[in-house]
Every structure is written in C-alpha cells, then in structure tokens.
mmCIF file of C-alpha atoms and ligand atoms in Angstrom:
data_model
loop_
_atom_site.group_PDB
_atom_site.id
_atom_site.type_symbol
_atom_site.label_atom_id
_atom_site.label_comp_id
_atom_site.label_asym_id
_atom_site.label_seq_id
_atom_site.Cartn_x
_atom_site.Cartn_y
_atom_site.Cartn_z
ATOM 1 C CA MET A 140 15.165 -16.545 -5.799
ATOM 2 C CA SER A 141 12.944 -16.071 -8.867
ATOM 3 C CA MET A 142 10.693 -13.235 -8.960
ATOM 4 C CA GLU A 143 7.484 -15.148 -8.527
ATOM 5 C CA ASP A 144 8.904 -16.635 -5.191
ATOM 6 C CA LYS A 145 9.167 -13.111 -3.574
ATOM 7 C CA ARG A 146 6.716 -12.872 -0.743
ATOM 8 C CA VAL A 147 4.400 -9.859 -0.994
ATOM 9 C CA GLY A 148 2.426 -8.184 1.710
ATOM 10 C CA PHE A 149 -0.528 -6.227 0.292
ATOM 11 C CA ALA A 150 -1.959 -3.729 2.806
ATOM 12 C CA LEU A 151 -5.307 -1.741 2.412
ATOM 13 C CA THR A 152 -5.915 1.386 4.435
ATOM 14 C CA GLY A 153 -9.102 3.348 4.546
ATOM 15 C CA SER A 154 -9.408 5.111 1.265
ATOM 16 C CA PHE A 155 -12.546 3.274 0.502
ATOM 17 C CA CYS A 156 -13.418 4.909 -2.818
ATOM 18 C CA THR A 157 -10.178 3.385 -4.026
ATOM 19 C CA PHE A 158 -10.896 -0.188 -2.920
ATOM 20 C CA ALA A 159 -12.499 -1.518 -6.168
ATOM 21 C CA ARG A 160 -9.303 -0.413 -8.148
ATOM 22 C CA ALA A 161 -7.015 -1.747 -5.349
ATOM 23 C CA LEU A 162 -8.689 -5.125 -5.721
ATOM 24 C CA GLU A 163 -7.803 -5.129 -9.253
ATOM 25 C CA ALA A 164 -4.284 -4.314 -8.477
ATOM 26 C CA LEU A 165 -4.317 -6.983 -5.873
ATOM 27 C CA GLU A 166 -5.491 -9.490 -8.457
ATOM 28 C CA GLN A 167 -2.710 -8.629 -10.845
ATOM 29 C CA VAL A 168 -0.095 -8.870 -8.109
ATOM 30 C CA ALA A 169 -1.580 -12.273 -6.972
ATOM 31 C CA GLY A 170 -1.251 -13.406 -10.512
ATOM 32 C CA ARG A 171 2.421 -12.676 -10.513
ATOM 33 C CA TYR A 172 3.540 -13.818 -7.115
ATOM 34 C CA ARG A 173 2.889 -17.168 -5.359
ATOM 35 C CA GLU A 174 2.545 -15.840 -1.779
ATOM 36 C CA VAL A 175 0.569 -12.627 -1.156
ATOM 37 C CA THR A 176 -0.383 -11.830 2.338
ATOM 38 C CA PRO A 177 -3.355 -9.414 2.769
ATOM 39 C CA ILE A 178 -3.254 -6.874 5.530
ATOM 40 C CA LEU A 179 -6.094 -4.769 6.631
ATOM 41 C CA SER A 180 -5.843 -1.611 8.622
ATOM 42 C CA GLU A 181 -8.379 -1.777 11.675
ATOM 43 C CA ARG A 182 -10.344 0.940 9.827
ATOM 44 C CA SER A 183 -10.384 -1.045 6.603
ATOM 45 C CA ALA A 184 -11.397 -4.094 8.512
ATOM 46 C CA SER A 185 -14.362 -2.517 10.208
ATOM 47 C CA THR A 186 -15.809 0.367 8.128
ATOM 48 C CA ASP A 187 -18.975 -0.156 6.091
ATOM 49 C CA SER A 188 -19.311 2.764 3.688
ATOM 50 C CA ARG A 189 -21.152 3.640 0.497
ATOM 51 C CA PHE A 190 -18.361 1.962 -1.355
ATOM 52 C CA GLY A 191 -19.125 -1.428 0.156
ATOM 53 C CA ALA A 192 -19.343 -3.415 3.491
ATOM 54 C CA ALA A 193 -16.164 -4.407 5.229
ATOM 55 C CA ALA A 194 -16.981 -8.073 5.362
ATOM 56 C CA GLY A 195 -17.516 -8.257 1.610
ATOM 57 C CA PHE A 196 -14.210 -6.643 0.930
ATOM 58 C CA ARG A 197 -12.412 -8.980 3.432
ATOM 59 C CA ALA A 198 -13.938 -11.983 1.765
ATOM 60 C CA LYS A 199 -12.925 -10.886 -1.726
ATOM 61 C CA ILE A 200 -9.362 -10.045 -0.531
ATOM 62 C CA GLU A 201 -8.934 -13.268 1.371
ATOM 63 C CA SER A 202 -10.193 -15.186 -1.709
ATOM 64 C CA ILE A 203 -7.850 -13.599 -4.072
ATOM 65 C CA CYS A 204 -4.849 -14.199 -1.727
ATOM 66 C CA GLY A 205 -5.979 -17.722 -0.466
ATOM 67 C CA ARG A 206 -5.123 -16.777 3.090
ATOM 68 C CA PRO A 207 -6.553 -14.826 6.100
ATOM 69 C CA ALA A 208 -5.918 -11.137 6.413
ATOM 70 C CA VAL A 209 -3.594 -9.786 9.118
ATOM 71 C CA ASP A 210 -5.658 -7.043 10.861
ATOM 72 C CA THR A 211 -3.970 -6.450 14.195
ATOM 73 C CA VAL A 212 -0.661 -4.995 15.560
ATOM 74 C CA ALA A 213 0.037 -8.381 17.235
ATOM 75 C CA GLY A 214 -0.603 -10.070 13.894
ATOM 76 C CA ALA A 215 1.770 -7.832 12.114
ATOM 77 C CA GLU A 216 4.585 -7.861 14.578
ATOM 78 C CA PRO A 217 6.198 -11.180 13.387
ATOM 79 C CA ILE A 218 6.675 -9.800 9.875
ATOM 80 C CA GLY A 219 10.091 -8.303 10.755
ATOM 81 C CA PRO A 220 11.542 -10.803 13.273
ATOM 82 C CA LYS A 221 10.471 -13.887 11.066
ATOM 83 C CA LYS A 222 11.369 -12.270 7.829
ATOM 84 C CA LEU A 223 8.046 -12.978 6.333
ATOM 85 C CA LEU A 224 7.956 -10.581 3.572
ATOM 86 C CA ASP A 225 10.323 -9.460 0.727
ATOM 87 C CA VAL A 226 8.126 -6.445 -0.122
ATOM 88 C CA LEU A 227 5.173 -4.608 1.553
ATOM 89 C CA VAL A 228 2.744 -2.626 -0.596
ATOM 90 C CA ILE A 229 0.375 -0.190 1.033
ATOM 91 C CA CYS A 230 -2.476 0.240 -1.646
ATOM 92 C CA PRO A 231 -4.319 2.405 -1.105
ATOM 93 C CA CYS A 232 -2.366 4.465 1.448
ATOM 94 C CA THR A 233 -4.329 7.210 3.305
ATOM 95 C CA GLY A 234 -3.228 10.557 4.454
ATOM 96 C CA ASN A 235 -3.525 9.175 7.964
ATOM 97 C CA THR A 236 -1.202 6.235 7.391
ATOM 98 C CA LEU A 237 1.313 8.491 5.449
ATOM 99 C CA ALA A 238 1.425 10.823 8.557
ATOM 100 C CA LYS A 239 1.947 7.846 10.832
ATOM 101 C CA LEU A 240 4.717 6.413 8.538
ATOM 102 C CA ALA A 241 6.465 9.866 8.299
ATOM 103 C CA ALA A 242 6.345 10.204 12.073
ATOM 104 C CA GLY A 243 7.423 6.700 13.016
ATOM 105 C CA ILE A 244 4.053 5.905 14.579
ATOM 106 C CA ALA A 245 3.182 2.102 14.578
ATOM 107 C CA ASP A 246 -0.179 1.854 16.267
ATOM 108 C CA SER A 247 -2.078 0.107 13.513
ATOM 109 C CA SER A 248 -1.721 -3.256 11.806
ATOM 110 C CA VAL A 249 -0.467 -1.561 8.636
ATOM 111 C CA THR A 250 1.989 0.834 10.241
ATOM 112 C CA MET A 251 3.237 -1.952 12.545
ATOM 113 C CA ALA A 252 3.736 -4.062 9.472
ATOM 114 C CA ALA A 253 5.834 -1.300 7.820
ATOM 115 C CA LYS A 254 7.904 -0.688 10.907
ATOM 116 C CA SER A 255 8.538 -4.493 11.421
ATOM 117 C CA HIS A 256 9.344 -5.050 7.848
ATOM 118 C CA LEU A 257 11.665 -1.938 7.407
ATOM 119 C CA ARG A 258 13.891 -3.213 10.163
ATOM 120 C CA ASN A 259 15.088 -5.802 7.693
ATOM 121 C CA GLY A 260 15.927 -3.123 5.108
ATOM 122 C CA ARG A 261 13.358 -4.283 2.700
ATOM 123 C CA PRO A 262 11.221 -2.252 0.422
ATOM 124 C CA VAL A 263 7.913 -0.577 1.209
ATOM 125 C CA VAL A 264 5.747 0.541 -1.761
ATOM 126 C CA LEU A 265 3.227 3.285 -1.238
ATOM 127 C CA ALA A 266 0.080 3.982 -3.434
ATOM 128 C CA VAL A 267 -1.070 7.324 -2.124
ATOM 129 C CA SER A 268 -4.875 8.265 -2.107
ATOM 130 C CA THR A 269 -5.687 11.282 -0.232
ATOM 131 C CA ASN A 270 -7.701 14.453 -0.738
ATOM 132 C CA ASP A 271 -4.979 16.469 1.147
ATOM 133 C CA GLY A 272 -2.047 15.236 -0.906
ATOM 134 C CA LEU A 273 -1.031 18.727 -1.893
ATOM 135 C CA ALA A 274 -2.122 20.195 1.390
ATOM 136 C CA GLY A 275 -1.696 18.607 4.921
ATOM 137 C CA ALA A 276 -0.283 15.358 3.627
ATOM 138 C CA ALA A 277 2.385 17.047 1.358
ATOM 139 C CA LYS A 278 5.023 17.394 4.013
ATOM 140 C CA ASN A 279 4.549 13.616 4.754
ATOM 141 C CA ILE A 280 4.864 12.658 1.289
ATOM 142 C CA GLY A 281 8.098 14.741 1.002
ATOM 143 C CA ALA A 282 9.520 13.180 4.108
ATOM 144 C CA LEU A 283 8.780 9.660 2.881
ATOM 145 C CA LEU A 284 10.174 10.528 -0.671
ATOM 146 C CA ASP A 285 13.451 11.104 1.152
ATOM 147 C CA LYS A 286 13.477 7.928 3.262
ATOM 148 C CA LYS A 287 15.337 4.758 2.507
ATOM 149 C CA HIS A 288 13.437 1.727 1.382
ATOM 150 C CA ILE A 289 10.220 3.717 0.539
ATOM 151 C CA TYR A 290 8.980 3.654 -3.023
ATOM 152 C CA PHE A 291 6.016 5.440 -4.592
ATOM 153 C CA VAL A 292 3.586 4.091 -7.143
ATOM 154 C CA PRO A 293 3.488 6.962 -9.613
ATOM 155 C CA PHE A 294 0.901 9.503 -8.559
ATOM 156 C CA GLY A 295 -0.803 12.685 -9.783
ATOM 157 C CA GLN A 296 -3.784 14.866 -9.400
ATOM 158 C CA ASP A 297 -7.001 12.948 -10.041
ATOM 159 C CA ASP A 298 -9.273 15.977 -10.193
ATOM 160 C CA PRO A 299 -7.294 19.311 -10.283
ATOM 161 C CA VAL A 300 -10.276 21.517 -10.866
ATOM 162 C CA GLY A 301 -12.890 19.699 -8.423
ATOM 163 C CA LYS A 302 -10.374 18.555 -5.919
ATOM 164 C CA PRO A 303 -7.180 20.718 -6.160
ATOM 165 C CA THR A 304 -5.296 19.152 -3.430
ATOM 166 C CA SER A 305 -6.110 15.411 -4.154
ATOM 167 C CA LEU A 306 -3.464 13.069 -5.092
ATOM 168 C CA VAL A 307 -3.920 9.451 -6.424
ATOM 169 C CA ALA A 308 -1.495 6.779 -7.472
ATOM 170 C CA ASP A 309 -1.859 5.130 -10.839
ATOM 171 C CA LEU A 310 -2.840 1.717 -9.641
ATOM 172 C CA SER A 311 -2.332 0.157 -13.108
ATOM 173 C CA ARG A 312 1.430 0.507 -12.353
ATOM 174 C CA VAL A 313 1.520 -1.251 -8.918
ATOM 175 C CA PRO A 314 3.057 -4.447 -10.421
ATOM 176 C CA GLU A 315 5.789 -2.502 -12.164
ATOM 177 C CA THR A 316 6.504 -0.487 -9.078
ATOM 178 C CA ILE A 317 6.921 -3.609 -6.983
ATOM 179 C CA GLU A 318 9.418 -5.047 -9.521
ATOM 180 C CA ALA A 319 11.397 -1.900 -9.532
ATOM 181 C CA ALA A 320 11.345 -1.602 -5.720
ATOM 182 C CA LEU A 321 12.665 -5.183 -5.447
ATOM 183 C CA ARG A 322 15.492 -4.196 -7.551
ATOM 184 C CA GLY A 323 16.170 -1.115 -5.223
ATOM 185 C CA GLU A 324 14.817 1.300 -7.830
ATOM 186 C CA GLN A 325 11.969 3.949 -7.854
ATOM 187 C CA LEU A 326 9.719 3.529 -10.974
ATOM 188 C CA GLN A 327 9.796 6.756 -13.085
ATOM 189 C CA PRO A 328 8.297 9.187 -13.617
ATOM 190 C CA VAL A 329 7.163 9.289 -10.103
ATOM 191 C CA LEU A 330 4.849 12.203 -10.918
ATOM 192 C CA SER A 331 2.206 11.054 -13.360
ATOM 193 C CA VAL A 332 0.168 13.495 -15.448
ATOM 194 C CA ARG A 333 -3.587 12.914 -15.329
ATOM 195 C CA HIS A 334 -4.807 9.334 -15.859
HETATM 196 C C1 FMN B 1307 -16.112 6.596 3.105
HETATM 197 C C2 FMN B 1307 -14.799 7.126 3.432
HETATM 198 C C3 FMN B 1307 -13.852 7.338 2.592
HETATM 199 C C4 FMN B 1307 -12.484 7.777 2.792
HETATM 200 N N1 FMN B 1307 -11.670 8.011 1.812
HETATM 201 C C5 FMN B 1307 -10.391 8.366 2.252
HETATM 202 C C6 FMN B 1307 -9.366 8.708 1.171
HETATM 203 O O1 FMN B 1307 -9.618 8.472 -0.025
HETATM 204 N N2 FMN B 1307 -8.178 9.030 1.600
HETATM 205 C C7 FMN B 1307 -7.833 9.136 2.855
HETATM 206 O O2 FMN B 1307 -6.646 9.507 3.142
HETATM 207 N N3 FMN B 1307 -8.676 8.873 3.817
HETATM 208 C C8 FMN B 1307 -10.037 8.526 3.521
HETATM 209 N N4 FMN B 1307 -10.888 8.292 4.593
HETATM 210 C C9 FMN B 1307 -10.541 8.606 5.928
HETATM 211 C C10 FMN B 1307 -9.713 7.343 6.596
HETATM 212 O O3 FMN B 1307 -10.586 6.211 6.344
HETATM 213 C C11 FMN B 1307 -9.467 7.639 8.099
HETATM 214 O O4 FMN B 1307 -8.407 8.839 8.099
HETATM 215 C C12 FMN B 1307 -8.959 6.393 8.689
HETATM 216 O O5 FMN B 1307 -8.624 6.821 10.002
HETATM 217 C C13 FMN B 1307 -7.715 5.797 8.193
HETATM 218 O O6 FMN B 1307 -7.170 4.863 8.862
HETATM 219 P P1 FMN B 1307 -6.079 3.905 8.334
HETATM 220 O O7 FMN B 1307 -5.105 4.730 7.593
HETATM 221 O O8 FMN B 1307 -5.390 3.239 9.448
HETATM 222 O O9 FMN B 1307 -6.723 2.938 7.384
HETATM 223 C C14 FMN B 1307 -12.251 7.952 4.205
HETATM 224 C C15 FMN B 1307 -13.186 7.610 5.186
HETATM 225 C C16 FMN B 1307 -14.330 7.265 4.867
HETATM 226 C C17 FMN B 1307 -15.440 6.826 5.918
#
C-alpha cells in the first residue's frame, strides 16, 4: 500500500487556542493522504469559546476532509473491529485526554477511537497541548511515552517564563511524525527546544 493510501484519523480535543494551528496541520495531512476521517471530542464538538464557534470549526474540518466528523463513542467504536484506520492522530491532545489514555479510560469519542484502533496494534500519534504538561499531566505523558504504539509529535515549552509548566507540540511536524509512526518509529528529537 502506498503512503497516500494509508487511512488517517485526525482527532481534535479541547485545546481551543491550538485549533487554528491544528487546522493548518490537518490541511497538510489531507494534502498527503486520500482518506482523512475527522474526529471531534464531545467538548470540541460543543464548545464555543473566544477562539471560535464549534459549528464554524466543524464546518472547516469537514470541508478539509470531505466527510462528516465522528463525534460520539458509538461512532468511534467500529474503528477497531472494521479496521478503518491505519494511523490515528490526536491533535491537539488535551491534558484531560492524556490522563484518560494513560488510565485506559474510553468515555469520549476520541479516547474510544484510540482504544478501538489500538486493539489492532496500529499507531496513535499525540500532539500534546496543555498548561500542566510539566505538572499534573507529566506522569501521564511519561506513562504514554512508555506505551507501545504511541508516538509523540515533538513537543516543548511554549512559554517557559509566562507558563512554566505548559507544553505544546510543534504542529509543523505532524506530517513527519505520522510518516515515522507508520514505519514504527518515533520522530526525533522528541523534545523540541522553543519554537
Ligand atoms: C477556551 C478553553 C481553552 C482550553 N484550552 C486547553 C488547552 O490548551 N489544553 C488543555 O489540556 N485543556 C484546555 N481546555 C480544557 C479542556 O477543553 C477540558 O479539559 C475538556 O474537558 C477537554 O475534553 P476533551 O479532552 O475530551 O476534548 C480549555 C478549555 C477552554 C474552555
């Protein structure tokens, strides 16, 4: 199967300040792969914030992918049994979703998509974006770094002085990280200095 035939799931969780950059990453991914399925966490699907309205984001995401977003646990469940995806990207990935993934909780569309997809031993790519990355979420990132089939978009501190525990992935590297993950490799260096 050529690279462009790999089927990608692109899931967005509720780091709303990252959505504009995540949509740019999604556009790049959609330019490389024929089939990209958008997945919205229930929070992403329903939260209007100062960064934009939920309906507007959904419309853009669905238009980039050319297909409707999966936004429920029931909608995500067939991903594993029907082997619908070759790789699942969670971009952005909140501290909340990191905690659930580390604990094996699957009570949202995105965590269910991950659980369902992982049963096939296929890669999940995480693009972290959370203010507590070097605080409460650190242990979850650590647990996930040590888990099979989980790969990280290189990440670093986005504002060491203003937000000393905040971590954000370098979203310009999402396509490269997906390619490496499909080969079973973690893109390096995983810790990126300021970007
Ligand atoms: C305006 C706004 C911005 C947020 N930004 C972030 C963020 O950057 N990172 C994060 O981990 N959570 C952030 N949150 C909190 C998450 O949206 C919240 O934990 C939510 O339950 C996440 O659910 P999900 O992981 O299923 O999408 C933000 C919430 C709001 C309302």
